[in-house]
Amino acid sequence: MKLTLVSIGINSHLDMSLRGVEAARNAEQVYAEMYTMKMDTTLGELEELAGQQVIPLPRGGMEEQGEVLINAAKEMDVAVLVGGDALSATTHISLLLDARKEGVETEVIHGSSIFTSITDTGLSIYKFGKTVTVPFPEKGPVDSVLRTLQENREYGNHTLMLLDLNMDENRYLGINEAIKQLFETEKFSRDTLLIGVARLGSMFPTIKADAAEALSQYDFGGSPHALIAPGRLHFLEEDALETLAGCPRKVIDAHEV
């Protein structure tokens, strides 16, 4: 008996690996966590791919259903389909640890996620520092975001800023609102080089780099969105931002770390 975490991938069921599809089809029971990220897929499409019924986990997801999943895996082979990469969230790692402690065999099938897809910008994945989430305005100030930006900047590292979401309300923080929050601190320069990304991994992604003031006026279209604050740039990264992200050369030349 085994518990397998299957990564769906960054955008839709079409991103799932062949190994992941095989695991879903061979499992005796399949669950799906559908509430941790926005995906361009439906439960029906996942069921068609798995060739069997897929049980959606309640909004509490694996955090609340861990015991149920582990107990089921003691009796049969269970697969849990997870958006993005299965181990990007600490909750999923905790589930694996709890399962192992209960004597349940585990397996993880990895997939694409925001953490790999940000290389579409041309920035080196090796140079990203700590990731931070920009919260909705009502959740309070963005002090932790500014601290993370400063810490990464001191080492010349890039910063990935994930943007808050509320799946229950179908609400997603956009790039324009996130930049506005940074401006409101009066500690964030409007000349700062930023990269906005939207719908990475989809058929219609948007990648745009510019000074923060200009980027705050750009229309990125539908969610999900994310922001990147570059650190020290290699000349290949500079060329990539100009070519792949349409960044004005003068903004790149003015960028200092």
mmCIF file of C-alpha atoms in Angstrom:
data_model
loop_
_atom_site.group_PDB
_atom_site.id
_atom_site.type_symbol
_atom_site.label_atom_id
_atom_site.label_comp_id
_atom_site.label_asym_id
_atom_site.label_seq_id
_atom_site.Cartn_x
_atom_site.Cartn_y
_atom_site.Cartn_z
ATOM 1 C CA MET A 1 0.000 0.000 0.000
ATOM 2 C CA LYS A 2 1.341 3.426 -0.903
ATOM 3 C CA LEU A 3 0.620 7.163 -0.797
ATOM 4 C CA THR A 4 1.755 8.962 -3.945
ATOM 5 C CA LEU A 5 1.826 12.733 -4.368
ATOM 6 C CA VAL A 6 1.427 13.514 -8.060
ATOM 7 C CA SER A 7 2.337 16.969 -9.341
ATOM 8 C CA ILE A 8 -0.174 18.280 -11.871
ATOM 9 C CA GLY A 9 2.165 21.030 -13.018
ATOM 10 C CA ILE A 10 1.986 24.787 -13.202
ATOM 11 C CA ASN A 11 -1.018 25.382 -15.443
ATOM 12 C CA SER A 12 -3.293 22.452 -16.289
ATOM 13 C CA HIS A 13 -3.753 18.689 -16.430
ATOM 14 C CA LEU A 14 -1.824 18.749 -19.711
ATOM 15 C CA ASP A 15 1.339 19.549 -17.738
ATOM 16 C CA MET A 16 1.251 16.292 -15.774
ATOM 17 C CA SER A 17 4.123 13.945 -16.597
ATOM 18 C CA LEU A 18 3.522 10.536 -18.160
ATOM 19 C CA ARG A 19 4.753 8.986 -14.938
ATOM 20 C CA GLY A 20 2.206 11.039 -13.024
ATOM 21 C CA VAL A 21 -0.614 9.965 -15.330
ATOM 22 C CA GLU A 22 0.399 6.331 -14.920
ATOM 23 C CA ALA A 23 0.422 6.667 -11.121
ATOM 24 C CA ALA A 24 -3.056 8.224 -11.159
ATOM 25 C CA ARG A 25 -4.422 5.480 -13.399
ATOM 26 C CA ASN A 26 -2.893 2.683 -11.322
ATOM 27 C CA ALA A 27 -4.034 4.032 -7.943
ATOM 28 C CA GLU A 28 -7.055 2.466 -6.284
ATOM 29 C CA GLN A 29 -8.234 5.844 -5.019
ATOM 30 C CA VAL A 30 -7.398 9.295 -6.359
ATOM 31 C CA TYR A 31 -7.805 12.645 -4.611
ATOM 32 C CA ALA A 32 -7.098 16.155 -5.884
ATOM 33 C CA GLU A 33 -6.198 19.328 -4.036
ATOM 34 C CA MET A 34 -7.796 22.083 -6.098
ATOM 35 C CA TYR A 35 -7.717 25.071 -3.740
ATOM 36 C CA THR A 36 -4.071 26.041 -3.301
ATOM 37 C CA MET A 37 -3.500 27.664 -6.687
ATOM 38 C CA LYS A 38 -5.399 28.779 -9.762
ATOM 39 C CA MET A 39 -5.280 26.210 -12.545
ATOM 40 C CA ASP A 40 -6.714 26.069 -16.040
ATOM 41 C CA THR A 41 -8.261 22.646 -15.523
ATOM 42 C CA THR A 42 -11.405 20.996 -14.198
ATOM 43 C CA LEU A 43 -12.149 17.987 -12.056
ATOM 44 C CA GLY A 44 -13.662 16.305 -15.109
ATOM 45 C CA GLU A 45 -10.459 16.736 -17.097
ATOM 46 C CA LEU A 46 -8.438 15.237 -14.253
ATOM 47 C CA GLU A 47 -10.831 12.288 -14.118
ATOM 48 C CA GLU A 48 -10.503 11.744 -17.853
ATOM 49 C CA LEU A 49 -6.724 11.748 -17.498
ATOM 50 C CA ALA A 50 -6.787 9.392 -14.502
ATOM 51 C CA GLY A 51 -9.375 7.118 -16.056
ATOM 52 C CA GLN A 52 -11.367 7.021 -12.839
ATOM 53 C CA GLN A 53 -13.176 9.120 -10.248
ATOM 54 C CA VAL A 54 -11.105 11.853 -8.616
ATOM 55 C CA ILE A 55 -12.252 12.966 -5.170
ATOM 56 C CA PRO A 56 -11.733 16.703 -4.518
ATOM 57 C CA LEU A 57 -10.285 17.426 -1.093
ATOM 58 C CA PRO A 58 -12.203 19.964 1.036
ATOM 59 C CA ARG A 59 -10.849 23.489 1.204
ATOM 60 C CA GLY A 60 -8.696 22.575 4.198
ATOM 61 C CA GLY A 61 -6.821 20.285 1.829
ATOM 62 C CA MET A 62 -4.079 18.027 3.069
ATOM 63 C CA GLU A 63 -3.588 20.112 6.182
ATOM 64 C CA GLU A 64 -6.944 18.908 7.532
ATOM 65 C CA GLN A 65 -7.331 15.649 5.612
ATOM 66 C CA GLY A 66 -3.889 14.195 6.265
ATOM 67 C CA GLU A 67 -5.124 11.524 8.661
ATOM 68 C CA VAL A 68 -7.851 10.446 6.229
ATOM 69 C CA LEU A 69 -5.342 10.106 3.387
ATOM 70 C CA ILE A 70 -2.834 8.181 5.487
ATOM 71 C CA ASN A 71 -5.468 5.773 6.813
ATOM 72 C CA ALA A 72 -6.698 5.152 3.272
ATOM 73 C CA ALA A 73 -3.130 4.485 2.122
ATOM 74 C CA LYS A 74 -2.817 1.781 4.781
ATOM 75 C CA GLU A 75 -5.504 -0.176 2.937
ATOM 76 C CA MET A 76 -4.883 0.655 -0.733
ATOM 77 C CA ASP A 77 -2.711 2.588 -3.185
ATOM 78 C CA VAL A 78 -3.704 6.255 -2.966
ATOM 79 C CA ALA A 79 -2.703 9.093 -5.300
ATOM 80 C CA VAL A 80 -3.142 12.766 -4.468
ATOM 81 C CA LEU A 81 -3.004 15.204 -7.384
ATOM 82 C CA VAL A 82 -1.461 18.546 -6.444
ATOM 83 C CA GLY A 83 -1.183 21.756 -8.477
ATOM 84 C CA GLY A 84 2.328 22.904 -9.346
ATOM 85 C CA ASP A 85 5.029 20.768 -7.757
ATOM 86 C CA ALA A 86 3.850 18.467 -4.990
ATOM 87 C CA LEU A 87 6.502 19.494 -2.471
ATOM 88 C CA SER A 88 6.423 23.265 -2.948
ATOM 89 C CA ALA A 89 4.227 23.558 0.166
ATOM 90 C CA THR A 90 5.420 22.595 3.652
ATOM 91 C CA THR A 91 2.000 21.045 4.332
ATOM 92 C CA HIS A 92 2.726 18.372 1.758
ATOM 93 C CA ILE A 93 6.118 17.610 3.280
ATOM 94 C CA SER A 94 4.443 17.231 6.675
ATOM 95 C CA LEU A 95 2.013 14.725 5.145
ATOM 96 C CA LEU A 96 4.905 12.631 3.850
ATOM 97 C CA LEU A 97 6.614 12.662 7.247
ATOM 98 C CA ASP A 98 3.414 11.674 9.046
ATOM 99 C CA ALA A 99 2.816 8.864 6.551
ATOM 100 C CA ARG A 100 6.323 7.493 7.010
ATOM 101 C CA LYS A 101 5.901 7.562 10.788
ATOM 102 C CA GLU A 102 2.729 5.500 10.325
ATOM 103 C CA GLY A 103 4.639 2.962 8.255
ATOM 104 C CA VAL A 104 3.058 3.977 4.946
ATOM 105 C CA GLU A 105 5.228 3.821 1.837
ATOM 106 C CA THR A 106 5.380 7.140 -0.020
ATOM 107 C CA GLU A 107 6.340 8.367 -3.458
ATOM 108 C CA VAL A 108 6.580 11.833 -4.997
ATOM 109 C CA ILE A 109 6.263 12.563 -8.701
ATOM 110 C CA HIS A 110 7.524 16.065 -9.367
ATOM 111 C CA GLY A 111 6.314 18.601 -11.900
ATOM 112 C CA SER A 112 6.631 22.153 -13.172
ATOM 113 C CA SER A 113 5.928 25.076 -10.850
ATOM 114 C CA ILE A 114 6.375 28.825 -10.527
ATOM 115 C CA PHE A 115 9.797 28.146 -9.011
ATOM 116 C CA THR A 116 11.087 26.675 -12.268
ATOM 117 C CA SER A 117 8.952 28.642 -14.724
ATOM 118 C CA ILE A 118 10.386 31.990 -13.613
ATOM 119 C CA THR A 119 13.388 31.106 -15.770
ATOM 120 C CA ASP A 120 11.183 32.214 -18.697
ATOM 121 C CA THR A 121 12.394 35.689 -17.759
ATOM 122 C CA GLY A 122 15.972 34.730 -18.603
ATOM 123 C CA LEU A 123 17.124 35.095 -14.995
ATOM 124 C CA SER A 124 19.320 32.344 -13.584
ATOM 125 C CA ILE A 125 17.458 30.083 -11.163
ATOM 126 C CA TYR A 126 20.658 29.712 -9.132
ATOM 127 C CA LYS A 127 20.605 33.395 -8.215
ATOM 128 C CA PHE A 128 17.188 33.531 -6.561
ATOM 129 C CA GLY A 129 17.153 34.119 -2.818
ATOM 130 C CA LYS A 130 14.322 33.762 -0.334
ATOM 131 C CA THR A 131 10.785 33.903 -1.744
ATOM 132 C CA VAL A 132 8.195 36.163 -0.128
ATOM 133 C CA THR A 133 4.432 36.652 -0.491
ATOM 134 C CA VAL A 134 2.839 40.087 -0.912
ATOM 135 C CA PRO A 135 -0.393 39.985 1.159
ATOM 136 C CA PHE A 136 -3.752 41.561 0.437
ATOM 137 C CA PRO A 137 -3.822 45.182 1.753
ATOM 138 C CA GLU A 138 -6.243 44.350 4.588
ATOM 139 C CA LYS A 139 -3.782 41.825 6.020
ATOM 140 C CA GLY A 140 -1.401 44.565 7.067
ATOM 141 C CA PRO A 141 1.836 46.245 5.959
ATOM 142 C CA VAL A 142 4.386 44.711 3.616
ATOM 143 C CA ASP A 143 7.293 45.083 6.047
ATOM 144 C CA SER A 144 8.372 41.455 5.629
ATOM 145 C CA VAL A 145 8.458 41.943 1.860
ATOM 146 C CA LEU A 146 10.768 44.941 2.185
ATOM 147 C CA ARG A 147 13.032 43.038 4.590
ATOM 148 C CA THR A 148 13.308 40.094 2.227
ATOM 149 C CA LEU A 149 14.047 42.384 -0.708
ATOM 150 C CA GLN A 150 16.826 44.049 1.268
ATOM 151 C CA GLU A 151 18.312 40.765 2.498
ATOM 152 C CA ASN A 152 18.404 39.247 -0.971
ATOM 153 C CA ARG A 153 19.732 42.448 -2.464
ATOM 154 C CA GLU A 154 22.683 42.458 -0.053
ATOM 155 C CA TYR A 155 23.820 39.173 -1.582
ATOM 156 C CA GLY A 156 23.017 40.203 -5.136
ATOM 157 C CA ASN A 157 20.161 37.698 -5.306
ATOM 158 C CA HIS A 158 16.886 37.948 -7.189
ATOM 159 C CA THR A 159 13.615 37.973 -5.219
ATOM 160 C CA LEU A 160 10.464 36.163 -6.285
ATOM 161 C CA MET A 161 7.357 37.811 -4.847
ATOM 162 C CA LEU A 162 4.289 35.593 -4.910
ATOM 163 C CA LEU A 163 0.980 37.457 -4.755
ATOM 164 C CA ASP A 164 -1.763 36.611 -2.275
ATOM 165 C CA LEU A 165 -4.907 34.740 -3.274
ATOM 166 C CA ASN A 166 -8.232 33.705 -1.792
ATOM 167 C CA MET A 167 -9.658 30.761 -3.706
ATOM 168 C CA ASP A 168 -12.930 30.819 -1.746
ATOM 169 C CA GLU A 169 -13.652 34.338 -2.991
ATOM 170 C CA ASN A 170 -12.018 33.808 -6.395
ATOM 171 C CA ARG A 171 -9.784 36.753 -5.568
ATOM 172 C CA TYR A 172 -6.194 37.211 -6.679
ATOM 173 C CA LEU A 173 -3.804 40.049 -5.881
ATOM 174 C CA GLY A 174 -2.587 41.657 -9.096
ATOM 175 C CA ILE A 175 0.798 43.100 -9.960
ATOM 176 C CA ASN A 176 -0.497 46.679 -10.123
ATOM 177 C CA GLU A 177 -2.002 46.494 -6.627
ATOM 178 C CA ALA A 178 1.117 44.813 -5.226
ATOM 179 C CA ILE A 179 3.375 47.572 -6.560
ATOM 180 C CA LYS A 180 0.992 50.189 -5.172
ATOM 181 C CA GLN A 181 1.391 48.647 -1.719
ATOM 182 C CA LEU A 182 5.173 48.850 -2.022
ATOM 183 C CA PHE A 183 4.935 52.523 -3.014
ATOM 184 C CA GLU A 184 2.713 53.291 -0.023
ATOM 185 C CA THR A 185 5.527 52.326 2.356
ATOM 186 C CA GLU A 186 7.527 55.294 0.990
ATOM 187 C CA LYS A 187 10.580 53.032 1.306
ATOM 188 C CA PHE A 188 10.431 51.605 -2.199
ATOM 189 C CA SER A 189 11.811 53.584 -5.138
ATOM 190 C CA ARG A 190 9.582 54.074 -8.162
ATOM 191 C CA ASP A 191 12.706 53.650 -10.303
ATOM 192 C CA THR A 192 13.336 50.095 -9.066
ATOM 193 C CA LEU A 193 13.667 47.522 -11.831
ATOM 194 C CA LEU A 194 10.893 44.933 -11.545
ATOM 195 C CA ILE A 195 9.653 42.059 -13.666
ATOM 196 C CA GLY A 196 5.974 41.182 -13.786
ATOM 197 C CA VAL A 197 4.891 37.724 -14.895
ATOM 198 C CA ALA A 198 1.381 36.449 -15.514
ATOM 199 C CA ARG A 199 0.009 33.010 -16.396
ATOM 200 C CA LEU A 200 3.415 31.363 -16.715
ATOM 201 C CA GLY A 201 3.176 27.895 -18.202
ATOM 202 C CA SER A 202 -0.013 28.709 -20.097
ATOM 203 C CA MET A 203 -0.484 29.257 -23.822
ATOM 204 C CA PHE A 204 -0.663 33.011 -23.228
ATOM 205 C CA PRO A 205 1.929 34.105 -20.647
ATOM 206 C CA THR A 206 2.922 37.727 -20.137
ATOM 207 C CA ILE A 207 6.428 38.785 -19.105
ATOM 208 C CA LYS A 208 7.270 42.471 -18.808
ATOM 209 C CA ALA A 209 10.177 44.281 -17.144
ATOM 210 C CA ASP A 210 10.468 48.008 -16.494
ATOM 211 C CA ALA A 211 10.883 50.568 -13.749
ATOM 212 C CA ALA A 212 8.298 50.060 -11.001
ATOM 213 C CA GLU A 213 6.412 53.263 -11.849
ATOM 214 C CA ALA A 214 5.908 52.236 -15.474
ATOM 215 C CA LEU A 215 5.198 48.607 -14.610
ATOM 216 C CA SER A 216 2.447 49.662 -12.199
ATOM 217 C CA GLN A 217 0.509 51.014 -15.194
ATOM 218 C CA TYR A 218 0.947 47.940 -17.393
ATOM 219 C CA ASP A 219 -2.019 45.669 -18.135
ATOM 220 C CA PHE A 220 -0.996 42.096 -17.299
ATOM 221 C CA GLY A 221 -4.389 40.562 -17.967
ATOM 222 C CA GLY A 222 -5.790 37.644 -16.006
ATOM 223 C CA SER A 223 -4.257 35.962 -12.978
ATOM 224 C CA PRO A 224 -2.166 34.399 -11.560
ATOM 225 C CA HIS A 225 0.503 37.093 -11.300
ATOM 226 C CA ALA A 226 3.922 37.287 -9.647
ATOM 227 C CA LEU A 227 6.683 39.873 -9.303
ATOM 228 C CA ILE A 228 10.460 39.581 -9.444
ATOM 229 C CA ALA A 229 12.982 42.099 -8.138
ATOM 230 C CA PRO A 230 16.299 41.339 -9.858
ATOM 231 C CA GLY A 231 19.534 41.356 -7.926
ATOM 232 C CA ARG A 232 22.955 41.623 -9.557
ATOM 233 C CA LEU A 233 22.582 40.909 -13.270
ATOM 234 C CA HIS A 234 24.896 38.916 -15.535
ATOM 235 C CA PHE A 235 25.203 40.376 -19.035
ATOM 236 C CA LEU A 236 23.199 37.425 -20.419
ATOM 237 C CA GLU A 237 20.424 38.196 -17.934
ATOM 238 C CA GLU A 238 20.475 41.828 -19.043
ATOM 239 C CA ASP A 239 20.120 40.792 -22.673
ATOM 240 C CA ALA A 240 17.298 38.410 -21.746
ATOM 241 C CA LEU A 241 15.345 41.118 -19.919
ATOM 242 C CA GLU A 242 15.660 43.391 -22.923
ATOM 243 C CA THR A 243 14.749 40.680 -25.453
ATOM 244 C CA LEU A 244 12.323 38.432 -23.571
ATOM 245 C CA ALA A 245 10.727 40.947 -21.217
ATOM 246 C CA GLY A 246 10.820 44.112 -23.323
ATOM 247 C CA CYS A 247 12.762 46.069 -20.719
ATOM 248 C CA PRO A 248 14.039 49.491 -21.854
ATOM 249 C CA ARG A 249 17.845 49.425 -22.008
ATOM 250 C CA LYS A 250 18.111 52.621 -19.993
ATOM 251 C CA VAL A 251 16.275 50.963 -17.090
ATOM 252 C CA ILE A 252 18.673 48.009 -17.183
ATOM 253 C CA ASP A 253 21.712 50.296 -17.328
ATOM 254 C CA ALA A 254 20.413 52.293 -14.351
ATOM 255 C CA HIS A 255 19.924 49.123 -12.259
ATOM 256 C CA GLU A 256 22.374 48.979 -9.372
ATOM 257 C CA VAL A 257 22.785 46.455 -6.557
#
